[in-house]
PDB file of N, CA and C in Angstrom:
ATOM      1  N   UNK A   1      43.691   2.849   2.282  1.00 62.00           N
ATOM      2  CA  UNK A   1      43.293   4.088   2.380  1.00 62.00           C
ATOM      3  C   UNK A   1      42.372   4.711   1.791  1.00 62.00           C
ATOM      4  N   UNK A   2      41.743   5.996   2.026  1.00 69.00           N
ATOM      5  CA  UNK A   2      40.473   6.443   1.611  1.00 69.00           C
ATOM      6  C   UNK A   2      40.478   6.731   0.392  1.00 69.00           C
ATOM      7  N   UNK A   3      39.448   6.313  -0.334  1.00 67.00           N
ATOM      8  CA  UNK A   3      39.457   6.726  -1.925  1.00 67.00           C
ATOM      9  C   UNK A   3      38.184   7.690  -2.381  1.00 67.00           C
ATOM     10  N   UNK A   4      38.067   8.590  -2.924  1.00 67.00           N
ATOM     11  CA  UNK A   4      37.165   9.117  -3.210  1.00 67.00           C
ATOM     12  C   UNK A   4      36.125   8.596  -4.285  1.00 67.00           C
ATOM     13  N   UNK A   5      34.848   8.249  -4.121  1.00 58.00           N
ATOM     14  CA  UNK A   5      33.847   7.825  -5.225  1.00 58.00           C
ATOM     15  C   UNK A   5      33.434   8.841  -6.096  1.00 58.00           C
ATOM     16  N   UNK A   6      33.292   8.456  -7.238  1.00 59.00           N
ATOM     17  CA  UNK A   6      32.651   9.221  -8.140  1.00 59.00           C
ATOM     18  C   UNK A   6      31.185   9.400  -8.116  1.00 59.00           C
ATOM     19  N   UNK A   7      30.519  10.286  -7.865  1.00 57.00           N
ATOM     20  CA  UNK A   7      28.975  10.650  -7.805  1.00 57.00           C
ATOM     21  C   UNK A   7      28.741  10.653  -9.163  1.00 57.00           C
ATOM     22  N   UNK A   8      27.495   9.709  -9.293  1.00 53.00           N
ATOM     23  CA  UNK A   8      26.907   9.661 -10.566  1.00 53.00           C
ATOM     24  C   UNK A   8      25.329   9.729 -10.564  1.00 53.00           C
ATOM     25  N   UNK A   9      24.753  10.390 -11.300  1.00 53.00           N
ATOM     26  CA  UNK A   9      23.242  10.740 -11.241  1.00 53.00           C
ATOM     27  C   UNK A   9      22.228   9.309 -11.631  1.00 53.00           C
ATOM     28  N   UNK A  10      22.894   8.389 -12.056  1.00 52.00           N
ATOM     29  CA  UNK A  10      21.888   7.223 -11.912  1.00 52.00           C
ATOM     30  C   UNK A  10      22.709   5.939 -11.460  1.00 52.00           C
ATOM     31  N   UNK A  11      22.144   5.388 -10.672  1.00 52.00           N
ATOM     32  CA  UNK A  11      22.693   4.278  -9.897  1.00 52.00           C
ATOM     33  C   UNK A  11      22.990   2.998 -11.039  1.00 52.00           C
ATOM     34  N   UNK A  12      24.610   2.356 -10.774  1.00 50.00           N
ATOM     35  CA  UNK A  12      24.839   1.503 -11.387  1.00 50.00           C
ATOM     36  C   UNK A  12      23.840   0.181 -11.145  1.00 50.00           C
ATOM     37  N   UNK A  13      23.035  -0.443 -11.940  1.00 58.00           N
ATOM     38  CA  UNK A  13      22.286  -1.699 -12.003  1.00 58.00           C
ATOM     39  C   UNK A  13      21.945  -2.136 -13.059  1.00 58.00           C
ATOM     40  N   UNK A  14      22.208  -3.496 -13.080  1.00 70.00           N
ATOM     41  CA  UNK A  14      22.092  -4.412 -14.096  1.00 70.00           C
ATOM     42  C   UNK A  14      21.154  -5.624 -13.599  1.00 70.00           C
ATOM     43  N   UNK A  15      20.563  -6.071 -14.427  1.00 82.00           N
ATOM     44  CA  UNK A  15      19.575  -7.127 -13.869  1.00 82.00           C
ATOM     45  C   UNK A  15      18.416  -7.076 -13.712  1.00 82.00           C
ATOM     46  N   UNK A  16      17.606  -7.983 -13.130  1.00 92.00           N
ATOM     47  CA  UNK A  16      16.232  -7.709 -12.547  1.00 92.00           C
ATOM     48  C   UNK A  16      15.934  -6.853 -11.422  1.00 92.00           C
ATOM     49  N   UNK A  17      14.914  -6.407 -11.110  1.00 92.00           N
ATOM     50  CA  UNK A  17      14.704  -5.767 -10.187  1.00 92.00           C
ATOM     51  C   UNK A  17      13.721  -6.273  -9.509  1.00 92.00           C
ATOM     52  N   UNK A  18      13.583  -6.492  -8.087  1.00 94.00           N
ATOM     53  CA  UNK A  18      11.950  -7.086  -7.601  1.00 94.00           C
ATOM     54  C   UNK A  18      11.248  -6.112  -6.736  1.00 94.00           C
ATOM     55  N   UNK A  19      10.028  -6.340  -6.928  1.00 94.00           N
ATOM     56  CA  UNK A  19       9.294  -5.280  -6.226  1.00 94.00           C
ATOM     57  C   UNK A  19       8.601  -6.203  -5.535  1.00 94.00           C
ATOM     58  N   UNK A  20       8.563  -6.167  -4.122  1.00 95.00           N
ATOM     59  CA  UNK A  20       7.896  -6.939  -3.135  1.00 95.00           C
ATOM     60  C   UNK A  20       6.573  -6.250  -2.720  1.00 95.00           C
ATOM     61  N   UNK A  21       5.443  -6.893  -2.927  1.00 95.00           N
ATOM     62  CA  UNK A  21       4.099  -6.261  -2.447  1.00 95.00           C
ATOM     63  C   UNK A  21       3.482  -7.139  -1.589  1.00 95.00           C
ATOM     64  N   UNK A  22       2.760  -6.564  -0.480  1.00 94.00           N
ATOM     65  CA  UNK A  22       2.181  -7.213   0.933  1.00 94.00           C
ATOM     66  C   UNK A  22       0.952  -6.661   1.082  1.00 94.00           C
ATOM     67  N   UNK A  23       0.367  -7.288   1.307  1.00 94.00           N
ATOM     68  CA  UNK A  23      -1.099  -6.319   1.986  1.00 94.00           C
ATOM     69  C   UNK A  23      -2.033  -7.507   2.892  1.00 94.00           C
ATOM     70  N   UNK A  24      -3.107  -7.040   3.567  1.00 95.00           N
ATOM     71  CA  UNK A  24      -3.903  -7.917   4.250  1.00 95.00           C
ATOM     72  C   UNK A  24      -4.626  -8.949   3.865  1.00 95.00           C
ATOM     73  N   UNK A  25      -5.135  -8.614   2.630  1.00 95.00           N
ATOM     74  CA  UNK A  25      -5.993  -9.500   1.923  1.00 95.00           C
ATOM     75  C   UNK A  25      -5.823  -9.629   0.136  1.00 95.00           C
ATOM     76  N   UNK A  26      -6.211 -10.319  -0.549  1.00 95.00           N
ATOM     77  CA  UNK A  26      -6.176 -10.472  -1.835  1.00 95.00           C
ATOM     78  C   UNK A  26      -6.347  -8.996  -2.539  1.00 95.00           C
ATOM     79  N   UNK A  27      -7.845  -8.388  -2.147  1.00 95.00           N
ATOM     80  CA  UNK A  27      -8.148  -7.137  -2.957  1.00 95.00           C
ATOM     81  C   UNK A  27      -7.364  -6.248  -2.565  1.00 95.00           C
ATOM     82  N   UNK A  28      -6.951  -6.114  -1.312  1.00 95.00           N
ATOM     83  CA  UNK A  28      -5.770  -4.838  -1.072  1.00 95.00           C
ATOM     84  C   UNK A  28      -4.431  -5.109  -1.772  1.00 95.00           C
ATOM     85  N   UNK A  29      -3.990  -6.327  -1.943  1.00 95.00           N
ATOM     86  CA  UNK A  29      -2.697  -6.562  -2.813  1.00 95.00           C
ATOM     87  C   UNK A  29      -2.987  -6.063  -4.286  1.00 95.00           C
ATOM     88  N   UNK A  30      -4.067  -6.349  -4.824  1.00 95.00           N
ATOM     89  CA  UNK A  30      -4.644  -5.782  -6.266  1.00 95.00           C
ATOM     90  C   UNK A  30      -4.548  -4.389  -6.138  1.00 95.00           C
ATOM     91  N   UNK A  31      -5.221  -3.658  -5.224  1.00 95.00           N
ATOM     92  CA  UNK A  31      -5.074  -2.251  -5.006  1.00 95.00           C
ATOM     93  C   UNK A  31      -3.849  -1.582  -5.040  1.00 95.00           C
ATOM     94  N   UNK A  32      -2.883  -2.309  -4.200  1.00 94.00           N
ATOM     95  CA  UNK A  32      -1.389  -1.744  -4.155  1.00 94.00           C
ATOM     96  C   UNK A  32      -0.722  -1.847  -5.384  1.00 94.00           C
ATOM     97  N   UNK A  33      -1.053  -3.244  -6.217  1.00 95.00           N
ATOM     98  CA  UNK A  33      -0.461  -3.209  -7.699  1.00 95.00           C
ATOM     99  C   UNK A  33      -0.982  -2.259  -8.502  1.00 95.00           C
ATOM    100  N   UNK A  34      -2.420  -1.808  -8.466  1.00 95.00           N
ATOM    101  CA  UNK A  34      -2.945  -0.500  -9.301  1.00 95.00           C
ATOM    102  C   UNK A  34      -2.127   0.606  -8.902  1.00 95.00           C
ATOM    103  N   UNK A  35      -2.202   0.894  -7.818  1.00 93.00           N
ATOM    104  CA  UNK A  35      -1.667   2.252  -7.343  1.00 93.00           C
ATOM    105  C   UNK A  35       0.095   2.454  -7.603  1.00 93.00           C
ATOM    106  N   UNK A  36       0.731   1.189  -7.687  1.00 93.00           N
ATOM    107  CA  UNK A  36       2.103   1.252  -8.092  1.00 93.00           C
ATOM    108  C   UNK A  36       2.235   1.445  -9.550  1.00 93.00           C
ATOM    109  N   UNK A  37       1.445   1.045 -10.408  1.00 92.00           N
ATOM    110  CA  UNK A  37       1.146   1.242 -11.748  1.00 92.00           C
ATOM    111  C   UNK A  37       1.288   2.803 -12.247  1.00 92.00           C
ATOM    112  N   UNK A  38       0.714   3.699 -11.272  1.00 89.00           N
ATOM    113  CA  UNK A  38       0.770   5.269 -11.417  1.00 89.00           C
ATOM    114  C   UNK A  38       2.152   5.586 -11.124  1.00 89.00           C
ATOM    115  N   UNK A  39       2.895   4.941 -10.658  1.00 88.00           N
ATOM    116  CA  UNK A  39       4.378   5.819 -10.308  1.00 88.00           C
ATOM    117  C   UNK A  39       5.404   4.981 -10.974  1.00 88.00           C
ATOM    118  N   UNK A  40       4.958   4.210 -11.758  1.00 86.00           N
ATOM    119  CA  UNK A  40       6.296   3.349 -12.773  1.00 86.00           C
ATOM    120  C   UNK A  40       6.987   4.544 -13.187  1.00 86.00           C
ATOM    121  N   UNK A  41       6.620   5.401 -13.796  1.00 86.00           N
ATOM    122  CA  UNK A  41       7.532   6.273 -14.418  1.00 86.00           C
ATOM    123  C   UNK A  41       8.035   7.391 -13.848  1.00 86.00           C
ATOM    124  N   UNK A  42       7.589   7.721 -12.497  1.00 89.00           N
ATOM    125  CA  UNK A  42       7.921   8.781 -11.681  1.00 89.00           C
ATOM    126  C   UNK A  42       9.556   8.421 -11.197  1.00 89.00           C
ATOM    127  N   UNK A  43       9.761   7.329 -10.885  1.00 88.00           N
ATOM    128  CA  UNK A  43      10.753   6.863  -9.951  1.00 88.00           C
ATOM    129  C   UNK A  43      11.588   5.943 -10.852  1.00 88.00           C
ATOM    130  N   UNK A  44      13.045   5.842 -10.650  1.00 90.00           N
ATOM    131  CA  UNK A  44      13.784   4.655 -10.953  1.00 90.00           C
ATOM    132  C   UNK A  44      13.169   3.382 -10.543  1.00 90.00           C
ATOM    133  N   UNK A  45      13.098   2.287 -11.374  1.00 90.00           N
ATOM    134  CA  UNK A  45      12.492   0.836 -10.767  1.00 90.00           C
ATOM    135  C   UNK A  45      13.085   0.711  -9.510  1.00 90.00           C
ATOM    136  N   UNK A  46      14.607   0.675  -9.511  1.00 91.00           N
ATOM    137  CA  UNK A  46      15.124   0.177  -8.339  1.00 91.00           C
ATOM    138  C   UNK A  46      15.205   0.935  -7.217  1.00 91.00           C
ATOM    139  N   UNK A  47      14.837   2.076  -7.185  1.00 92.00           N
ATOM    140  CA  UNK A  47      14.274   2.772  -6.144  1.00 92.00           C
ATOM    141  C   UNK A  47      13.224   2.561  -5.456  1.00 92.00           C
ATOM    142  N   UNK A  48      12.025   2.370  -6.467  1.00 91.00           N
ATOM    143  CA  UNK A  48      10.888   1.872  -5.923  1.00 91.00           C
ATOM    144  C   UNK A  48      11.015   0.439  -5.216  1.00 91.00           C
ATOM    145  N   UNK A  49      11.906  -0.321  -5.808  1.00 92.00           N
ATOM    146  CA  UNK A  49      12.129  -2.049  -5.540  1.00 92.00           C
ATOM    147  C   UNK A  49      12.794  -1.924  -3.868  1.00 92.00           C
ATOM    148  N   UNK A  50      13.667  -0.978  -3.792  1.00 93.00           N
ATOM    149  CA  UNK A  50      14.276  -0.720  -2.284  1.00 93.00           C
ATOM    150  C   UNK A  50      13.389  -0.353  -1.538  1.00 93.00           C
ATOM    151  N   UNK A  51      12.585   0.779  -1.776  1.00 92.00           N
ATOM    152  CA  UNK A  51      11.485   1.334  -0.982  1.00 92.00           C
ATOM    153  C   UNK A  51      10.428   0.410  -0.297  1.00 92.00           C
ATOM    154  N   UNK A  52       9.852  -0.571  -1.397  1.00 92.00           N
ATOM    155  CA  UNK A  52       8.828  -1.540  -1.078  1.00 92.00           C
ATOM    156  C   UNK A  52       9.578  -2.606  -0.437  1.00 92.00           C
ATOM    157  N   UNK A  53      10.712  -2.984  -0.392  1.00 91.00           N
ATOM    158  CA  UNK A  53      11.551  -4.151   0.383  1.00 91.00           C
ATOM    159  C   UNK A  53      11.751  -3.612   1.938  1.00 91.00           C
ATOM    160  N   UNK A  54      12.047  -2.333   1.869  1.00 92.00           N
ATOM    161  CA  UNK A  54      12.627  -1.750   3.209  1.00 92.00           C
ATOM    162  C   UNK A  54      11.686  -1.214   4.120  1.00 92.00           C
ATOM    163  N   UNK A  55      10.684  -0.685   3.610  1.00 91.00           N
ATOM    164  CA  UNK A  55       9.601   0.177   4.267  1.00 91.00           C
ATOM    165  C   UNK A  55       8.020  -0.296   4.373  1.00 91.00           C
ATOM    166  N   UNK A  56       7.867  -1.189   4.049  1.00 85.00           N
ATOM    167  CA  UNK A  56       6.925  -1.618   4.029  1.00 85.00           C
ATOM    168  C   UNK A  56       6.547  -2.854   4.813  1.00 85.00           C
ATOM    169  N   UNK A  57       5.377  -3.142   5.661  1.00 88.00           N
ATOM    170  CA  UNK A  57       5.167  -4.120   6.553  1.00 88.00           C
ATOM    171  C   UNK A  57       4.867  -5.315   5.604  1.00 88.00           C
ATOM    172  N   UNK A  58       5.253  -6.523   6.135  1.00 88.00           N
ATOM    173  CA  UNK A  58       4.952  -8.032   5.674  1.00 88.00           C
ATOM    174  C   UNK A  58       3.500  -8.338   6.354  1.00 88.00           C
ATOM    175  N   UNK A  59       2.578  -8.528   5.502  1.00 93.00           N
ATOM    176  CA  UNK A  59       1.213  -9.167   5.698  1.00 93.00           C
ATOM    177  C   UNK A  59       0.930 -10.392   5.000  1.00 93.00           C
ATOM    178  N   UNK A  60       0.167 -11.097   5.498  1.00 92.00           N
ATOM    179  CA  UNK A  60      -0.284 -12.364   4.731  1.00 92.00           C
ATOM    180  C   UNK A  60      -0.412 -12.766   3.221  1.00 92.00           C
ATOM    181  N   UNK A  61      -0.929 -11.475   2.610  1.00 94.00           N
ATOM    182  CA  UNK A  61      -0.792 -11.961   1.215  1.00 94.00           C
ATOM    183  C   UNK A  61       0.296 -11.166   0.322  1.00 94.00           C
ATOM    184  N   UNK A  62       1.202 -11.778  -0.198  1.00 94.00           N
ATOM    185  CA  UNK A  62       2.385 -11.209  -0.803  1.00 94.00           C
ATOM    186  C   UNK A  62       2.261 -11.637  -2.253  1.00 94.00           C
ATOM    187  N   UNK A  63       3.219 -10.914  -2.879  1.00 95.00           N
ATOM    188  CA  UNK A  63       3.399 -11.037  -4.193  1.00 95.00           C
ATOM    189  C   UNK A  63       4.815 -10.308  -4.696  1.00 95.00           C
ATOM    190  N   UNK A  64       5.644 -10.902  -5.445  1.00 95.00           N
ATOM    191  CA  UNK A  64       6.784 -10.243  -5.935  1.00 95.00           C
ATOM    192  C   UNK A  64       6.612 -10.137  -7.556  1.00 95.00           C
ATOM    193  N   UNK A  65       6.843  -9.093  -7.987  1.00 95.00           N
ATOM    194  CA  UNK A  65       6.952  -8.530  -9.526  1.00 95.00           C
ATOM    195  C   UNK A  65       8.409  -8.212  -9.700  1.00 95.00           C
ATOM    196  N   UNK A  66       9.319  -9.125 -10.831  1.00 95.00           N
ATOM    197  CA  UNK A  66      10.333  -8.994 -11.072  1.00 95.00           C
ATOM    198  C   UNK A  66      10.511  -8.699 -12.604  1.00 95.00           C
ATOM    199  N   UNK A  67      11.415  -7.647 -12.949  1.00 92.00           N
ATOM    200  CA  UNK A  67      11.551  -7.040 -14.439  1.00 92.00           C
ATOM    201  C   UNK A  67      12.844  -6.374 -14.222  1.00 92.00           C
ATOM    202  N   UNK A  68      13.407  -6.262 -15.863  1.00 89.00           N
ATOM    203  CA  UNK A  68      14.307  -5.696 -15.892  1.00 89.00           C
ATOM    204  C   UNK A  68      14.433  -4.121 -16.198  1.00 89.00           C
ATOM    205  N   UNK A  69      13.264  -3.903 -16.540  1.00 88.00           N
ATOM    206  CA  UNK A  69      12.597  -2.582 -17.315  1.00 88.00           C
ATOM    207  C   UNK A  69      11.143  -2.398 -16.872  1.00 88.00           C
ATOM    208  N   UNK A  70      11.077  -0.938 -16.974  1.00 89.00           N
ATOM    209  CA  UNK A  70       9.556  -0.576 -16.386  1.00 89.00           C
ATOM    210  C   UNK A  70       8.664  -1.288 -17.219  1.00 89.00           C
ATOM    211  N   UNK A  71       8.652  -1.664 -18.581  1.00 91.00           N
ATOM    212  CA  UNK A  71       7.588  -2.328 -19.489  1.00 91.00           C
ATOM    213  C   UNK A  71       7.487  -3.535 -18.853  1.00 91.00           C
ATOM    214  N   UNK A  72       8.263  -4.290 -18.288  1.00 93.00           N
ATOM    215  CA  UNK A  72       8.147  -5.827 -17.891  1.00 93.00           C
ATOM    216  C   UNK A  72       7.572  -5.653 -16.300  1.00 93.00           C
ATOM    217  N   UNK A  73       7.928  -4.546 -15.607  1.00 93.00           N
ATOM    218  CA  UNK A  73       7.387  -4.258 -14.033  1.00 93.00           C
ATOM    219  C   UNK A  73       5.838  -4.231 -14.316  1.00 93.00           C
ATOM    220  N   UNK A  74       5.518  -3.066 -15.273  1.00 94.00           N
ATOM    221  CA  UNK A  74       4.169  -2.779 -15.439  1.00 94.00           C
ATOM    222  C   UNK A  74       3.372  -3.888 -15.987  1.00 94.00           C
ATOM    223  N   UNK A  75       3.772  -4.908 -16.912  1.00 95.00           N
ATOM    224  CA  UNK A  75       3.178  -6.105 -17.082  1.00 95.00           C
ATOM    225  C   UNK A  75       2.941  -6.880 -15.751  1.00 95.00           C
ATOM    226  N   UNK A  76       3.894  -6.909 -15.232  1.00 95.00           N
ATOM    227  CA  UNK A  76       3.618  -7.893 -14.195  1.00 95.00           C
ATOM    228  C   UNK A  76       2.422  -7.098 -12.978  1.00 95.00           C
ATOM    229  N   UNK A  77       2.523  -5.687 -12.811  1.00 95.00           N
ATOM    230  CA  UNK A  77       1.651  -5.164 -12.025  1.00 95.00           C
ATOM    231  C   UNK A  77       0.122  -5.235 -12.598  1.00 95.00           C
ATOM    232  N   UNK A  78       0.134  -5.129 -13.945  1.00 96.00           N
ATOM    233  CA  UNK A  78      -0.930  -5.282 -14.604  1.00 96.00           C
ATOM    234  C   UNK A  78      -1.914  -6.753 -14.428  1.00 96.00           C
ATOM    235  N   UNK A  79      -0.738  -7.664 -14.405  1.00 96.00           N
ATOM    236  CA  UNK A  79      -1.293  -9.105 -14.222  1.00 96.00           C
ATOM    237  C   UNK A  79      -1.767  -9.276 -12.664  1.00 96.00           C
ATOM    238  N   UNK A  80      -1.077  -8.910 -11.745  1.00 95.00           N
ATOM    239  CA  UNK A  80      -1.356  -8.725 -10.595  1.00 95.00           C
ATOM    240  C   UNK A  80      -2.534  -8.127 -10.186  1.00 95.00           C
ATOM    241  N   UNK A  81      -3.033  -6.963 -10.406  1.00 95.00           N
ATOM    242  CA  UNK A  81      -3.797  -6.139 -10.435  1.00 95.00           C
ATOM    243  C   UNK A  81      -5.310  -6.723 -10.960  1.00 95.00           C
ATOM    244  N   UNK A  82      -4.809  -7.396 -12.068  1.00 94.00           N
ATOM    245  CA  UNK A  82      -6.070  -8.188 -12.457  1.00 94.00           C
ATOM    246  C   UNK A  82      -6.597  -9.646 -12.036  1.00 94.00           C
ATOM    247  N   UNK A  83      -5.676 -10.184 -10.847  1.00 91.00           N
ATOM    248  CA  UNK A  83      -5.654 -11.265 -10.436  1.00 91.00           C
ATOM    249  C   UNK A  83      -5.094 -12.405 -10.947  1.00 91.00           C
ATOM    250  N   UNK A  84      -4.313 -12.440 -11.856  1.00 89.00           N
ATOM    251  CA  UNK A  84      -3.436 -13.341 -12.673  1.00 89.00           C
ATOM    252  C   UNK A  84      -2.279 -13.604 -12.107  1.00 89.00           C
TER     253      UNK A  84
END
């Protein structure tokens, strides 16, 4: 039988969220990490991760930043942007 789902304002998400980055070269990969640092607080991490995984092209240079909250994701982006 069909059941109605209760709509919630926040998606239920527990555990780490992967952010997949891809670029044509290492410099562009660092640049993408820098740009993502500016939107960390604008959208839920799971939404950013979903968009990165489903709407971006896969290029030769890739990285994945994984974290359970914004602070950990931001630390990972910072390390990537600095080439670590």
